[in-house]
Coordinates of C-alpha atoms and ligand atoms in Angstrom, one line a residue:
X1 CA 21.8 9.8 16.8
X2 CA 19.5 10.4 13.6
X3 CA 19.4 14.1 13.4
X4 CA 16.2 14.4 11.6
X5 CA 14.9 12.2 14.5
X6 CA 12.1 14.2 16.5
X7 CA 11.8 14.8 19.9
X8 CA 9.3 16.3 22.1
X9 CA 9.8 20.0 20.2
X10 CA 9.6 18.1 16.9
X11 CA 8.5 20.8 14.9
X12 CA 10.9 23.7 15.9
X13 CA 13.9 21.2 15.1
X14 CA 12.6 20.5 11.9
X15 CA 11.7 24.0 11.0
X16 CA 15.7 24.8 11.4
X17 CA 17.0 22.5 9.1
X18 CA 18.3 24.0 6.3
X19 CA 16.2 22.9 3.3
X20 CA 18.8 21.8 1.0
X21 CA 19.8 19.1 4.1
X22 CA 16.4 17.6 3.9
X23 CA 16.2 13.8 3.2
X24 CA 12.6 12.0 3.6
X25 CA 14.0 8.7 2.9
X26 CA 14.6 7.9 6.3
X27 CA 12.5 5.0 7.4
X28 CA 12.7 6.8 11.0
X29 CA 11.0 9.4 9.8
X30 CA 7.6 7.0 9.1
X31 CA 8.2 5.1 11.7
X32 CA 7.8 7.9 14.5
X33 CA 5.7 9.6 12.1
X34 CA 7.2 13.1 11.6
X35 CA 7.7 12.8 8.2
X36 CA 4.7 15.0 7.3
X37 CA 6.4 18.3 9.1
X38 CA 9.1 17.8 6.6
X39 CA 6.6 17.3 3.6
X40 CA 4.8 20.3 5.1
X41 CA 8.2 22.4 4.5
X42 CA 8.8 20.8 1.2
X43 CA 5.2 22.0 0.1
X44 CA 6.0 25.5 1.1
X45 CA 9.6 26.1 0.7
X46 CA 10.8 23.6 -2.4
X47 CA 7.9 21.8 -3.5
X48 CA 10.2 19.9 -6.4
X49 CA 13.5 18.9 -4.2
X50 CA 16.6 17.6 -4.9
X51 CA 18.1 15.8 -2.3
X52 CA 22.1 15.4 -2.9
X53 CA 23.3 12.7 -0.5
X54 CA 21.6 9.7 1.1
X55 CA 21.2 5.9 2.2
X56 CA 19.2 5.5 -1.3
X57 CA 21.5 8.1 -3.5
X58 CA 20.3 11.5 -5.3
X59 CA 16.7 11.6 -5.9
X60 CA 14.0 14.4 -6.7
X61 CA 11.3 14.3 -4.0
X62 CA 7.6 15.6 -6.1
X63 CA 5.7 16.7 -3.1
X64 CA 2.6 18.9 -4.6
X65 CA -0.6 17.1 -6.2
X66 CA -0.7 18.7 -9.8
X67 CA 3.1 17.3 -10.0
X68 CA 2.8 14.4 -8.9
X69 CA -0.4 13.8 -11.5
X70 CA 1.9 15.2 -14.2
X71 CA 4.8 12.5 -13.6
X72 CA 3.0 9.6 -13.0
X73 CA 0.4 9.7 -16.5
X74 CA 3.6 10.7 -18.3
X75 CA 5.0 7.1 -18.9
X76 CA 6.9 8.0 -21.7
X77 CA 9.2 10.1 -19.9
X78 CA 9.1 8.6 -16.7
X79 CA 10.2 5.2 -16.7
X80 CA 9.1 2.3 -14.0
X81 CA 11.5 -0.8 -15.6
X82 CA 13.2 -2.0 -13.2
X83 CA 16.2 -2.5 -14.6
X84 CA 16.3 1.2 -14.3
X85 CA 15.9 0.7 -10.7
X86 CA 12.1 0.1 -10.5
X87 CA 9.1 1.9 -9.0
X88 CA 10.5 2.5 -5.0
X89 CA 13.1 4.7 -4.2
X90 CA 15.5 1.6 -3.0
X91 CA 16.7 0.8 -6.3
X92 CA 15.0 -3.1 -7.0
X93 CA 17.8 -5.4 -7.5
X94 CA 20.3 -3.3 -5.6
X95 CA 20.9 -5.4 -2.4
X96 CA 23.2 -7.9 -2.4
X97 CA 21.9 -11.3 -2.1
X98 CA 18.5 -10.1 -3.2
X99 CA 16.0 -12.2 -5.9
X100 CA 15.3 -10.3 -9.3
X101 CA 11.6 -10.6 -9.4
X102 CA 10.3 -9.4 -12.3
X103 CA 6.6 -7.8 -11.9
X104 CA 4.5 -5.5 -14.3
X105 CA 4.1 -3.1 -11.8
X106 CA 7.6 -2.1 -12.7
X107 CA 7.2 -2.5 -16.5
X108 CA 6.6 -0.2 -19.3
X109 CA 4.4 -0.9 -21.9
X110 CA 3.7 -2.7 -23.9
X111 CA 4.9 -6.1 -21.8
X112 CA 3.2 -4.5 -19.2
X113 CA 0.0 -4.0 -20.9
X114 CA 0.1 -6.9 -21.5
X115 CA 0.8 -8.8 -18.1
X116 CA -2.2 -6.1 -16.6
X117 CA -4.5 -7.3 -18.9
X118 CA -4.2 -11.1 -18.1
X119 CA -5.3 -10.3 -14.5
X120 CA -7.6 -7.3 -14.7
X121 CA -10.9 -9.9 -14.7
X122 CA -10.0 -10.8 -11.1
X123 CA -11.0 -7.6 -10.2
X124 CA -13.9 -6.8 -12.3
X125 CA -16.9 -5.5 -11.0
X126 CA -18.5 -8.6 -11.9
X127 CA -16.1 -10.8 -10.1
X128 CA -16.3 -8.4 -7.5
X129 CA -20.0 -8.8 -6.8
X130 CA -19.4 -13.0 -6.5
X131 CA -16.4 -12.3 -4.3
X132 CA -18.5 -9.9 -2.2
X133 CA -20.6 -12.4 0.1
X134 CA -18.0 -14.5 0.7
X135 CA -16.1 -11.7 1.9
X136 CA -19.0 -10.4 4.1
X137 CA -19.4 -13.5 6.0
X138 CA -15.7 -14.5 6.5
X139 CA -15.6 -10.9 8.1
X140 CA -18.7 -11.6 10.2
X141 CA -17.1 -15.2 11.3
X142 CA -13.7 -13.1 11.9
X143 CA -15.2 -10.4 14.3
X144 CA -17.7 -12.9 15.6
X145 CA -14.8 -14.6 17.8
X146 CA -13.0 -10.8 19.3
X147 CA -13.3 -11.1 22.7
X148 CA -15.6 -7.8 24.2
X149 CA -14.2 -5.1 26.9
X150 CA -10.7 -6.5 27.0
X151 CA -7.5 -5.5 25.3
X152 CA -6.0 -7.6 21.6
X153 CA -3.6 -6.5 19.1
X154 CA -6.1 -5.2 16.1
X155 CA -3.2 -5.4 13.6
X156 CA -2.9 -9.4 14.1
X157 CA -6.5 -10.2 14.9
X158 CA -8.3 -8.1 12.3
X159 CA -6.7 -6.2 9.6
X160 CA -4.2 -9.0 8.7
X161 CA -6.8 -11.6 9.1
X162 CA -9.5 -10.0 7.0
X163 CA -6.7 -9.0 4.4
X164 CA -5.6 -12.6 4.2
X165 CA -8.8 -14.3 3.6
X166 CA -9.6 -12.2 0.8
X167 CA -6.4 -12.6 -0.9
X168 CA -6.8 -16.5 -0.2
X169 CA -10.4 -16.2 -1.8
X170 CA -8.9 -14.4 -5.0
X171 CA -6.4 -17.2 -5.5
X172 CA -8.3 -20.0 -4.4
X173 CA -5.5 -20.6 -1.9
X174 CA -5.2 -24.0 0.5
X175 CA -7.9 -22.1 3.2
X176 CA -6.3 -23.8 6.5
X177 CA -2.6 -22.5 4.8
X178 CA -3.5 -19.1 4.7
X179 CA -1.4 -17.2 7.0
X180 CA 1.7 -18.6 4.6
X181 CA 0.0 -15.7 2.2
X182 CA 0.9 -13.0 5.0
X183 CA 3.9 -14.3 5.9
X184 CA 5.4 -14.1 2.2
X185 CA 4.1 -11.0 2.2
X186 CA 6.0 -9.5 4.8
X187 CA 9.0 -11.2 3.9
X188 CA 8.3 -9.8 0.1
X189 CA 8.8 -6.0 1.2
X190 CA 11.3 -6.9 4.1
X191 CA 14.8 -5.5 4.6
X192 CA 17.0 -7.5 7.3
X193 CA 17.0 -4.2 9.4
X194 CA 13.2 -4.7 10.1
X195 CA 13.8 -8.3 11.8
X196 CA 11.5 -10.0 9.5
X197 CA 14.1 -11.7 7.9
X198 CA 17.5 -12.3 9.2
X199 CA 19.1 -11.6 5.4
X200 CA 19.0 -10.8 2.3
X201 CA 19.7 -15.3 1.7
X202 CA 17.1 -16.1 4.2
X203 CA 14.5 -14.0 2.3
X204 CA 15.2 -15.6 -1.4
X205 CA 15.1 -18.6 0.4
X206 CA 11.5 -18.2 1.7
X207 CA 10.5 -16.5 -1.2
X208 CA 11.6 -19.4 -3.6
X209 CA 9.6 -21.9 -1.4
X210 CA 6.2 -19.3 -2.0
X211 CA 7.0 -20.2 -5.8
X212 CA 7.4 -23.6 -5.5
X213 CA 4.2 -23.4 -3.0
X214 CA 2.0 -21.6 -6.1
X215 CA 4.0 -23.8 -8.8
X216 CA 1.9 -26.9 -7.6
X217 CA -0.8 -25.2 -7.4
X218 CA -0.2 -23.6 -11.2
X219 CA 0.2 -27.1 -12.4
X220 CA -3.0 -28.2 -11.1
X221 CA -4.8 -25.1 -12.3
X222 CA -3.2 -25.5 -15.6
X223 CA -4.7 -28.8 -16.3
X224 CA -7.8 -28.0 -14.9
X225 CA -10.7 -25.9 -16.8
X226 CA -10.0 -21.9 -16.8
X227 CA -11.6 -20.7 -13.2
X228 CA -12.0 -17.3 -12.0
X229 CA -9.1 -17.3 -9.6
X230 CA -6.1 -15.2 -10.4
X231 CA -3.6 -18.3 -10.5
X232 CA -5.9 -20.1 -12.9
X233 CA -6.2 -16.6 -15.1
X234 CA -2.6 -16.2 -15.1
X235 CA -1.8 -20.1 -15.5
X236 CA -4.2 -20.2 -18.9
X237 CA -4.1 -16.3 -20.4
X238 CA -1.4 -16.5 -23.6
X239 CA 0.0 -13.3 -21.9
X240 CA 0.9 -15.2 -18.9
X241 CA 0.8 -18.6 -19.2
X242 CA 4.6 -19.1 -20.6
X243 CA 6.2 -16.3 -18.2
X244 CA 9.7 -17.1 -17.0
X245 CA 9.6 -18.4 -13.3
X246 CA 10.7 -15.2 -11.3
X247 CA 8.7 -13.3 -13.5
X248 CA 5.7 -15.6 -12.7
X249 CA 7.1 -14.8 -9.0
X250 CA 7.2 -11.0 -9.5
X251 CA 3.6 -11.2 -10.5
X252 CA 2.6 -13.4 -7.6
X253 CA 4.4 -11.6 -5.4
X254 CA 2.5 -8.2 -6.7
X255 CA -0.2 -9.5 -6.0
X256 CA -0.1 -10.5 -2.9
X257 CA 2.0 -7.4 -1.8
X258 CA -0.6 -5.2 -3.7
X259 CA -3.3 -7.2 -1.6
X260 CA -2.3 -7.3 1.6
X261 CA -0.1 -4.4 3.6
X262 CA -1.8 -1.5 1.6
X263 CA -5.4 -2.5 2.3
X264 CA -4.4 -4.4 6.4
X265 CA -2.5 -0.9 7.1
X266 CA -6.0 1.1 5.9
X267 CA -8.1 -0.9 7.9
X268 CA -5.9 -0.1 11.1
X269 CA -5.4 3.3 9.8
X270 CA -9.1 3.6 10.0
X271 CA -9.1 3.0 13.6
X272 CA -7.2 5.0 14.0
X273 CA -8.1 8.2 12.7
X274 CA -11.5 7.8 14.4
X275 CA -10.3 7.6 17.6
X276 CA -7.9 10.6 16.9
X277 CA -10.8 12.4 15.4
X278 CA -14.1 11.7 18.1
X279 CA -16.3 14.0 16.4
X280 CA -16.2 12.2 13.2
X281 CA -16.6 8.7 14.9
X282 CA -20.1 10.2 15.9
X283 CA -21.0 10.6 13.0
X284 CA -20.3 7.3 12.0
X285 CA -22.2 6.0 14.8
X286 CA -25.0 7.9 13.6
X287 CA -25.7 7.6 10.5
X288 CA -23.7 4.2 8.9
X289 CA -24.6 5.5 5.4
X290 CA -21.5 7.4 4.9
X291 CA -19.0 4.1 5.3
X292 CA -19.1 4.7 1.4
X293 CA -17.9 8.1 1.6
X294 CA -15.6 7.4 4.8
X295 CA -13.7 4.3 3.0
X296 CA -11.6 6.5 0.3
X297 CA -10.8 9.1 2.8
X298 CA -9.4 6.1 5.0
X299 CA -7.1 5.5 2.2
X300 CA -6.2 9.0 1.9
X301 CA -5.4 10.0 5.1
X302 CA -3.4 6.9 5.8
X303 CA -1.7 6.9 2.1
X304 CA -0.7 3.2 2.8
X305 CA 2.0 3.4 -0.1
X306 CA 4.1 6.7 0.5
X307 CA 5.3 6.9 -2.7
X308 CA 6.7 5.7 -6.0
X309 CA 9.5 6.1 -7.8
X310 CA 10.4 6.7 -11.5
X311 CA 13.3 7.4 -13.8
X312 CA 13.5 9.7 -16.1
X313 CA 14.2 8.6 -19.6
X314 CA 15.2 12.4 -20.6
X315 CA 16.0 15.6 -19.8
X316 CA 12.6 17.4 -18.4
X317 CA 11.2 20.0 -16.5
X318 CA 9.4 19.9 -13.4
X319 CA 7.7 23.0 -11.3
X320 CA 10.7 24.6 -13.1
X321 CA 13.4 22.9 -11.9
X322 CA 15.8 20.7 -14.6
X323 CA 15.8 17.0 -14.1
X324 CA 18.3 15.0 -15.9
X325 CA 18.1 12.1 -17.9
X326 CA 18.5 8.9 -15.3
X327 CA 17.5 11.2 -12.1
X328 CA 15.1 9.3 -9.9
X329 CA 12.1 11.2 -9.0
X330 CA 10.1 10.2 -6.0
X331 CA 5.9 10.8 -6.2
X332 CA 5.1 11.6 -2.4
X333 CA 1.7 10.5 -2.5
X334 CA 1.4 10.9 1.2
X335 CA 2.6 14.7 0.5
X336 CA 0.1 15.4 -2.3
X337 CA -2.7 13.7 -0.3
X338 CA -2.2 16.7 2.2
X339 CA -2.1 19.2 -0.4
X340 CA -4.4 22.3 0.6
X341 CA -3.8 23.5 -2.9
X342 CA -5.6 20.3 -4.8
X343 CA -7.7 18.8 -1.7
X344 CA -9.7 21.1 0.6
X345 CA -8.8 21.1 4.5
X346 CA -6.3 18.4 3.5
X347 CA -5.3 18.1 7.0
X348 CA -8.3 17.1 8.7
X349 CA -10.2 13.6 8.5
X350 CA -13.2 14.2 7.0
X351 CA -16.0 11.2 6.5
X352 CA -18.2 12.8 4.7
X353 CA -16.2 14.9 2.4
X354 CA -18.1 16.2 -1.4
X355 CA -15.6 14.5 -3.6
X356 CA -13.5 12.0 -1.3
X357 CA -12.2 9.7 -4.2
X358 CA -10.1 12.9 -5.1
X359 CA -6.8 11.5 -3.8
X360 CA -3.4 9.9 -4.9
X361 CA -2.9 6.7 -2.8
X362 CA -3.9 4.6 -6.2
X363 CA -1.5 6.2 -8.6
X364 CA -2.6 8.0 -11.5
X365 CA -2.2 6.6 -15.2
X366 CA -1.4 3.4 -16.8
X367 CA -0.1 2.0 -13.7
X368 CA -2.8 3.4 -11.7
X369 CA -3.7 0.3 -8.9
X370 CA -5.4 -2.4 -10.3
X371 CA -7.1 -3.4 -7.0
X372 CA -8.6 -0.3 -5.9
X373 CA -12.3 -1.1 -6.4
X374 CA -11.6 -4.5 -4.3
X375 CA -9.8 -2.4 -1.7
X376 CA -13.0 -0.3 -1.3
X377 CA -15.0 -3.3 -0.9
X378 CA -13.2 -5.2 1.5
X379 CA -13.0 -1.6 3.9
X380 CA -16.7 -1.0 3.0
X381 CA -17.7 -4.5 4.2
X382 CA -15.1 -4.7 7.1
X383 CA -17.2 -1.1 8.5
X384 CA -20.4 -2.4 7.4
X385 CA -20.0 -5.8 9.7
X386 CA -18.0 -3.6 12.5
X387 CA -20.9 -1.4 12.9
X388 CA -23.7 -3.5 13.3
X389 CA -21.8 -5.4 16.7
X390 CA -20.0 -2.6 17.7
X391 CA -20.4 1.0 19.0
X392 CA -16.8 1.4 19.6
X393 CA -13.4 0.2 18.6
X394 CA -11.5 2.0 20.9
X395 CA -7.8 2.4 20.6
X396 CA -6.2 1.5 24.6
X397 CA -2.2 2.3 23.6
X398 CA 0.0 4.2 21.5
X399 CA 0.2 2.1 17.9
X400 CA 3.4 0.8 16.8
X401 CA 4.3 1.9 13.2
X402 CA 6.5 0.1 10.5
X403 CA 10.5 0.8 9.8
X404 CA 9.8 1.9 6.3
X405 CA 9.7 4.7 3.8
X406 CA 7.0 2.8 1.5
X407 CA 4.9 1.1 3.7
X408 CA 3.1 3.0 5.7
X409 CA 2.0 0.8 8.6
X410 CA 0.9 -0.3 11.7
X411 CA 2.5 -3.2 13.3
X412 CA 0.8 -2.7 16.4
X413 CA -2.0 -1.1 18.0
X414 CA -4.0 -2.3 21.3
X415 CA -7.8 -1.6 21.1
X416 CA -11.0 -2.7 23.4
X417 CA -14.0 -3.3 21.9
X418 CA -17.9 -1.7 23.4
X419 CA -20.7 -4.1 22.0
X420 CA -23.5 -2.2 20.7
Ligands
LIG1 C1 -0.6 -0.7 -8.1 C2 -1.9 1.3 -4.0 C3 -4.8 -2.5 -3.0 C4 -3.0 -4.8 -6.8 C5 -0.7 0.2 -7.1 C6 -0.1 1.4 -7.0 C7 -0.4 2.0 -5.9 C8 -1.3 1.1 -5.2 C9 0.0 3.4 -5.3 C10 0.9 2.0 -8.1 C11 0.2 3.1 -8.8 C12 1.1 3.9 -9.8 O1 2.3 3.6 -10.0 O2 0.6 4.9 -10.4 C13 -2.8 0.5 -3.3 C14 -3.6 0.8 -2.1 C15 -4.4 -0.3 -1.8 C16 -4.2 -1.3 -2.9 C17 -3.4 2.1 -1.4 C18 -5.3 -0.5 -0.7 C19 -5.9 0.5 0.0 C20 -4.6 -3.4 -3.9 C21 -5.3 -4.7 -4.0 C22 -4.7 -5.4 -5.0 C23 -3.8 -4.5 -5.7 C24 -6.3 -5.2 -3.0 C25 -5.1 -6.8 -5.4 C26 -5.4 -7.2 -6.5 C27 -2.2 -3.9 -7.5 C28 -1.5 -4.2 -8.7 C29 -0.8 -3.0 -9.1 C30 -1.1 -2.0 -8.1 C31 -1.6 -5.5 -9.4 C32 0.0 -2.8 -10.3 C33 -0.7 -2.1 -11.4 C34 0.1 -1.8 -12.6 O3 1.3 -1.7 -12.6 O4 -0.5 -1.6 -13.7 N1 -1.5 0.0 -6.0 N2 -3.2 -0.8 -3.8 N3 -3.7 -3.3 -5.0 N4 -2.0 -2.5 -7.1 FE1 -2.7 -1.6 -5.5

């Protein structure tokens, strides 16, 4: 059995371990979520750790806040190419069998300057305000058909719905074809231990039909007017336009990654934490105003990226300990995000905290997410619909949580819902 595997008296088994033995790349570890008593320890005891030996090699684990800000707007040193081994702490490329998607997400400037800039407009506030009712009423048409005071699966019925049809918005996708954008989605971050896929061939396979899928819809774009869609931006912008084709995938796939688990597994997340924290659900109830407020500290508290990875491109010094040139060094944003030394009362789930946009689950620097502001919107709205038909999403069962050390989600969770 999984040592590091927690029982009943989780916290005295983990508090034994001897600290140089400590490996938090265990996709157990998220999945029966006692991975933050081991970042707790790594806080306190060895808050820059080297872990010698595991399933994903050597690698520094950056568990304190001010470190992690330091590594991540210091591009020159720390690298994200992926032909380094990328920006997760599974090197890219490393499985057999696997497709070498090329995205800018794990590029350093200035290709992926570049590449950002071609797409940024999607996202811009301006874009943002058209996308917004659209948004608003596909949520109301979405929460419009939950049944009332009977059990559903909120993971399939809202947060990847809602996700979906916002991603389908940005690209302009073939509406009635949209759950094709969550299913490449899934298969985009899946390993064949999850079940998703049944191996590493069966996932290029379905990921090369997605880019044949958006390749027809590129050529159509491309002879078409420039739009305000993201394929018809990237089909059109000179720093796009003539990408090679798993390039043009790795960006696709970016996107819809970027678009979709991170902002379904907030929306769940959300739940969530209200129902673990009742007190702060009242206040919700009574005064809506703070959904602003409450939406960032969602994406805190449920850090739906855990982390990402870097490579050093020299010899460097970090909370005083020497890393090497070509070490990997992991960014625990879900570690720093409970940081009592940068974020006050980091442990609690607060709605209406002074300064809740003070958190890492974006990134920091150049590659600092590029979606966050749509993110925002999407939970603001979602909240904003929720509350005025419902006084309660409550959660009936215990939720299901993903096999993963990056993704931090919920597969799973059974909730009833009280009409207002
Ligand atoms: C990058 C988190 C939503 C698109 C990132 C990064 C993180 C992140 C941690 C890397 C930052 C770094 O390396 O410093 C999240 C979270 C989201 C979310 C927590 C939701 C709550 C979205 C959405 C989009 C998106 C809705 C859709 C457009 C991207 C892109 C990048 C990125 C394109 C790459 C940026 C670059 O390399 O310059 N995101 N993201 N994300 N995200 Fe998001």
């Amino acid at each position: 059995m999984d040592s590091q595997i927690a029982e009943p008296d989780a916290a005295a088994r983990i508090a034994s371990i001897p600290i140089e033995e400590i490996d938090v790349a265990r996709p157990s570890l998220f999945q029966n979520d006692t991975i933050g008593l081991f970042f707790d320890r790594l806080r306190a005891e060895d808050p820059v750790h080297y872990c010698r030996e595991s399933h994903v090699g050597p690698y520094w684990s950056i568990t304190k806040f001010d470190d992690i800000m330091a590594v991540d707007t210091n591009h020159k040193v720390f690298s994200s190419e992926a032909k380094l081994g990328g920006i997760a702490i599974q090197d890219m490329h490393s499985a057999e069998g696997a497709l070498e998607l090329e995205m800018f997400i794990a590029m350093d400037p200035p290709k992926h300057d570049q590449q950002r800039k071609a797409v940024t407009p999607a996202v811009a506030p301006s874009n943002l305000q058209l996308l917004e009712p659209v948004i608003r009423e596909r949520a109301g048409e979405i929460l419009d058909e939950l049944p009332v005071g009977e059990d559903f699966d909120w993971v399939d019925r809202v947060a990847v719905e809602l996700t979906t049809m916002t991603l389908a918005t940005l690209f302009d996708f073939p509406w009635k074809e949209r759950r094709k954008l969550t299913r490449w989605s899934d298969v985009a971050t899946a390993a064949p231990e999850t079940g998703i896929v049944e191996s590493y061939e069966a996932r290029r396979e379905e990921l090369i039909g997605c880019a044949m899928y958006f390749k027809t819809l590129w050529d159509e774009r491309i002879n078409e007017e420039p739009k305000n869609d993201l394929i018809s931006m990237m089909a059109h912008s000179p720093a796009t336009r003539d990408m090679p084709f798993l390039e043009f995938l790795g960006n696709l796939m970016l996107l819809i990654v970027g678009g979709n688990d991170t902002t379904r597994n907030s929306i769940s997340g959300g739940v969530l934490a209200l129902n673990q924290n009742p007190d702060e659900y009242a206040k919700l109830d009574s005064d809506p105003s703070l959904i602003g407020k409450m939406v960032p500290e969602i994406i805190r508290w449920q850090t739906p990226l855990t982390h990402m990875r870097r490579t050093a491109l020299e010899d460097w010094e970090i909370g005083g300990k020497p890393i090497r040139k070509g070490d990997k060094v992991v960014m625990w944003y879900l570690s720093g995000n409970r940081d009592e030394s940068a974020i006050e009362r980091a442990d609690q789930f607060i709605i209406d905290r002074k300064n809740p946009r003070h958190h890492l689950s974006f990134g920091y620097g150049i590659h600092r997410c590029m979606g966050n502001r749509l993110a925002e919107l999407q939970l603001r709205i979602i909240w904003e619909e929720i509350h005025k038909r419902f006084s309660r999403v409550e959660v009936t069962g215990e939720p299901e949580r993903l096999y993963s050390n990056l993704v931090r989600g919920i597969t799973r969770m059974p909730v009833r819902l009280h009409a207002r």
